[in-house]
Each structure stands twice: as C-alpha cells, then as structure tokens.
Short mmCIF file of C-alpha atoms in Angstrom, two decimals:
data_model
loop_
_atom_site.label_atom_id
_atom_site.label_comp_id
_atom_site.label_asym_id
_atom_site.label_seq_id
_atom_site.Cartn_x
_atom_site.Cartn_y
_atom_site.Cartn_z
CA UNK A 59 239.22 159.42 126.40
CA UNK A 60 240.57 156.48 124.75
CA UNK A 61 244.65 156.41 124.88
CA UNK A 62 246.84 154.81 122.72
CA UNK A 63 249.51 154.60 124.77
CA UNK A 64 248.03 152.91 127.87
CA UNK A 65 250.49 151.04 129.34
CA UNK A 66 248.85 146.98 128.80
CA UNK A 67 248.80 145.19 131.71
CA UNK A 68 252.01 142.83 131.50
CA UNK A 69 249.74 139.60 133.16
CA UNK A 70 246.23 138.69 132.98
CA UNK A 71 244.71 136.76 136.35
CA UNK A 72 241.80 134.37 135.74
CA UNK A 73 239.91 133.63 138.59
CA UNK A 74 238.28 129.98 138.36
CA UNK A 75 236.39 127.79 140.58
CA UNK A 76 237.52 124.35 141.29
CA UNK A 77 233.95 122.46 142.14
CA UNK A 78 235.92 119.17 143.03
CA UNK A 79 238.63 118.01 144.60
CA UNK A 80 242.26 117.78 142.49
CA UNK A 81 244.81 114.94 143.67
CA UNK A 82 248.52 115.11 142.68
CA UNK A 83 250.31 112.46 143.78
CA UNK A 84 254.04 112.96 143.89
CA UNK A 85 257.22 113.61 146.57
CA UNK A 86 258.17 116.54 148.50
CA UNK A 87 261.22 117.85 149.78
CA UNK A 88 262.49 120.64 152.82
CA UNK A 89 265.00 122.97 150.93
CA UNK A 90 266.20 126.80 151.26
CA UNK A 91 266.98 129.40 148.43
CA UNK A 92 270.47 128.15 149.22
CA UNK A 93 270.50 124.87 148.22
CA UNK A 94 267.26 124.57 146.08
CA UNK A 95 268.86 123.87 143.10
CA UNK A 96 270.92 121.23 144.04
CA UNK A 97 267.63 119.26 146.27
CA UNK A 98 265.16 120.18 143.26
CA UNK A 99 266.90 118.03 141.12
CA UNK A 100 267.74 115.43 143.22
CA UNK A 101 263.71 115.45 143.53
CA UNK A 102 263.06 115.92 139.76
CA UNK A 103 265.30 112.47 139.45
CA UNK A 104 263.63 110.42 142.14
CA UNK A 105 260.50 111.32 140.71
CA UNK A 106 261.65 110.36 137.52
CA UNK A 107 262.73 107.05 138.46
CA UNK A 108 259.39 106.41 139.94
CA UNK A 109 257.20 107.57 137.44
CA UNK A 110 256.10 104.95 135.96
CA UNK A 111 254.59 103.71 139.83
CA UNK A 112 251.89 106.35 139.43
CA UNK A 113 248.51 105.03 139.40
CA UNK A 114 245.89 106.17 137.42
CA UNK A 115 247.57 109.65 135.66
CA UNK A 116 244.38 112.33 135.28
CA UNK A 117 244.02 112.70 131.39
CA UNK A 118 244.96 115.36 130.61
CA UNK A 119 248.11 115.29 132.93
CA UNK A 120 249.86 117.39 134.11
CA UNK A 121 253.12 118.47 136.32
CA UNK A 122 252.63 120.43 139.55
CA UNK A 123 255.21 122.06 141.57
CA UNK A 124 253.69 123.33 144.75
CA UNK A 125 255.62 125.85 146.67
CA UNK A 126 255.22 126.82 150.57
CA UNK A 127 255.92 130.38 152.03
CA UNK A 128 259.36 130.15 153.77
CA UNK A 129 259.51 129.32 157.77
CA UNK A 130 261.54 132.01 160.06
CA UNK A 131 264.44 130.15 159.25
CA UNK A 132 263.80 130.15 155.26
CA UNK A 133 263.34 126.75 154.70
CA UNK A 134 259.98 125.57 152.48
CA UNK A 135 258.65 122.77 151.10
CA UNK A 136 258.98 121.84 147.50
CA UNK A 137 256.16 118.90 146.03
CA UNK A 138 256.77 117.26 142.88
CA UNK A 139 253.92 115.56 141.00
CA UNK A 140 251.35 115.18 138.43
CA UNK A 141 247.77 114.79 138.21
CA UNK A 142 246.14 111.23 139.08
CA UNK A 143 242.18 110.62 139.26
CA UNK A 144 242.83 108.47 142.65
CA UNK A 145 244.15 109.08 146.06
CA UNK A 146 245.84 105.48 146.86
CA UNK A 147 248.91 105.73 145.65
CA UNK A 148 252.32 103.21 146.60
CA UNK A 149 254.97 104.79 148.45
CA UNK A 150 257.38 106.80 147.71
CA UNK A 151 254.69 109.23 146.52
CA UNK A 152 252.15 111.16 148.66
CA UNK A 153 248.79 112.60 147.24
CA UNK A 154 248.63 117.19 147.96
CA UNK A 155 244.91 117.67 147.17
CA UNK A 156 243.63 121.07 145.77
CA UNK A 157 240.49 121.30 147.90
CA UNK A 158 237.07 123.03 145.85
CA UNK A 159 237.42 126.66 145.72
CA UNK A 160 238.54 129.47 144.20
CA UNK A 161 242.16 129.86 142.31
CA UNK A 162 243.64 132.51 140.26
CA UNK A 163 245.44 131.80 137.60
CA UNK A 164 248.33 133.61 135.62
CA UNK A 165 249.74 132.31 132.20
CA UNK A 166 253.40 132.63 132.28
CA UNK A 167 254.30 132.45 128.78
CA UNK A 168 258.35 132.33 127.67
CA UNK A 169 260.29 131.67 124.73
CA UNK A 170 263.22 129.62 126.40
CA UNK A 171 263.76 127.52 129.22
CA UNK A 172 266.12 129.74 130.25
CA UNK A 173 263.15 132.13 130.58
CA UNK A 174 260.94 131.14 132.53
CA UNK A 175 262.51 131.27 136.21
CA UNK A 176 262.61 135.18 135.74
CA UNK A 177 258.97 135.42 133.55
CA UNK A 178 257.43 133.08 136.91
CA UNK A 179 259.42 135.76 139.46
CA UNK A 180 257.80 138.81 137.61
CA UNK A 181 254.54 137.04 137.31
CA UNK A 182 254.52 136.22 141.40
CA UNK A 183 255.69 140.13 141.69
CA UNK A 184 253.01 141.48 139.70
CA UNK A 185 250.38 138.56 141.01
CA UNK A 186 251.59 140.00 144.84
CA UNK A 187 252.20 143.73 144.49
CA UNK A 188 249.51 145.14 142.05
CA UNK A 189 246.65 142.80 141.82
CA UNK A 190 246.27 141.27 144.88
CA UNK A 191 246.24 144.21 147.07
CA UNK A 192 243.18 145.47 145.69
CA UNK A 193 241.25 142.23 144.29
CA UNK A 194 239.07 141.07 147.40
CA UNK A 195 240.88 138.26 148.03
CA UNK A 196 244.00 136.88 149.65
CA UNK A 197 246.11 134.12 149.27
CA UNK A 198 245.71 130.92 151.61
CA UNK A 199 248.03 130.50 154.34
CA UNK A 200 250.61 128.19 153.62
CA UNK A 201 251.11 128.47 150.14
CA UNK A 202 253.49 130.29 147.67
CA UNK A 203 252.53 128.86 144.63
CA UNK A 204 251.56 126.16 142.18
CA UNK A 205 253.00 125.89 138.48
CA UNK A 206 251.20 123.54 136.21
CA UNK A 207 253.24 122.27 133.30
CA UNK A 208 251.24 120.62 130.75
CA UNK A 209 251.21 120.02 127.05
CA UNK A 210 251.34 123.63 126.69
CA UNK A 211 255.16 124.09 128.24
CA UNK A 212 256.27 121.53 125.15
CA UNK A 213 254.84 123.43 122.07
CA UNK A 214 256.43 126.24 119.83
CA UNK A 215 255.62 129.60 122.13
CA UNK A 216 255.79 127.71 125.49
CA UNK A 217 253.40 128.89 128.61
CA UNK A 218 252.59 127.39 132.40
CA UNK A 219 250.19 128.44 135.03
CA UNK A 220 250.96 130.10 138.08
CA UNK A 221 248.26 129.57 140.54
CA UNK A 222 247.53 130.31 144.01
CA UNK A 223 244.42 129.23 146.01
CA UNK A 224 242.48 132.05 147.16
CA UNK A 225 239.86 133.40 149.85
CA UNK A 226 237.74 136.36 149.85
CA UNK A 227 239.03 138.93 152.35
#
C-alpha cells in the first residue's frame, strides 16, 4: 500500500562508471583532526599561489579534495587540486589519477558555507551506515573520500559531490 508518510530517503547515491582515466593535478598534505584546519589552509593558500602554474585545466574544471582513511596514529592525507587533461605537470603539484571504474556519487546540497562541513558529515554517515552495507559493493582501500566543487558550489542553492571509488564485494 502506498504511504504518504514514508520517510524520503535524505541522500540519493548514483553509481557511474568512469571509462577513462581522470588526472588532478594539485598538492597534498599529512594532517590530523587536530590540526586540519590550520594545515588545510595553509594548503588552500599554496595552491592558490600556484594556480595559475597548472597546465592544461580539464574544461569543465573542477576542485577535488581527496581524503585518506586515518593511519593508527590518526594522521591522513589531504590532496588539493583541480582537473587537468595532462599528467606532466611542474612542481610543486603532483597528478592523483581516478583510475576507470566504478564511483558512487552523492550530491551534497547546502544553503551556506557554513553548511556544508555538517551536510558532507551526514552525507559520509548515511553513504557508510545505510547504503553501503547492503549495496554489493565496498569502498577501495585507502580512500575516505573525494568532494568535487564545480560551477555548481557558486550558484544560488549551492551543491558538491561526494564520491568514493568502489568495488563489487
């Protein structure tokens, strides 16, 4: 029987298949819950200053912010970059590359900046905890996640994409 007071799911999860290659080129730092905040934007300035160094920017662009799970000790690696259509790229910047396969994608949507650090935690809980578990898949190794800012994070009802490389269980 059809309810009207189903409870909607709060996120949607796309799966997609990546038939190529993806290169972000970009810079990468060691930090812990601890002092993230403080080495994030020491990173988010460095990259900044360097920007312009980037060779050959994938159009449509993009900003990626790939994530690693935490060590024993709780440290993780945090990368910085954008989209670019070419692997050789100047130093300071190294290229990640997002390797054919399948993602899943969740569209965190929020209204301000402010926002979005606890809309991307509920997304990863509900991504983790009630998908996941009963999907088929499971996350590779290694990763926590990958946000994608793109033109969509600058317009009136701002969104990014939280995705995570997956494997079939």
């Amino acid at each position: 029987m059809f309810s009207f007071f189903k409870k909607k799911q709060p996120f949607s999860v796309r799966i997609k298949e990546y038939d190529n290659v993806r290169l972000i080129a970009g810079m990468e730092i060691t930090t812990c819950r601890k002092s993230m905040k403080k080495d994030v934007s020491q990173l988010q300035k460095k990259v900044q200053q360097h920007q312009s160094e980037l060779r050959e920017l994938s159009n449509p662009s993009g900003t990626m912010v790939i994530s690693t799970t935490p060590d024993e000790t709780g440290n993780f690696s945090y990368f910085l970059g954008a989209w670019v259509d070419i692997e050789e790229q100047e130093p300071p910047f190294i290229v990640k590359k997002l390797q054919p396969g399948l993602y899943a994608h969740i569209q965190v949507d929020f209204s301000v900046p402010e926002n979005l650090t606890l809309n991307v935690a509920k997304a990863k809980h509900y991504f983790f905890e009630k998908w996941l578990p009963d999907s088929g898949y499971k996350v590779v190794d290694g990763i926590d996640s990958i946000e994608l800012y793109d033109r969509r994070s600058q317009i009136g009802l701002p969104s990014i994409d939280l995705i995570f490389p997956l494997e079939k269980k």
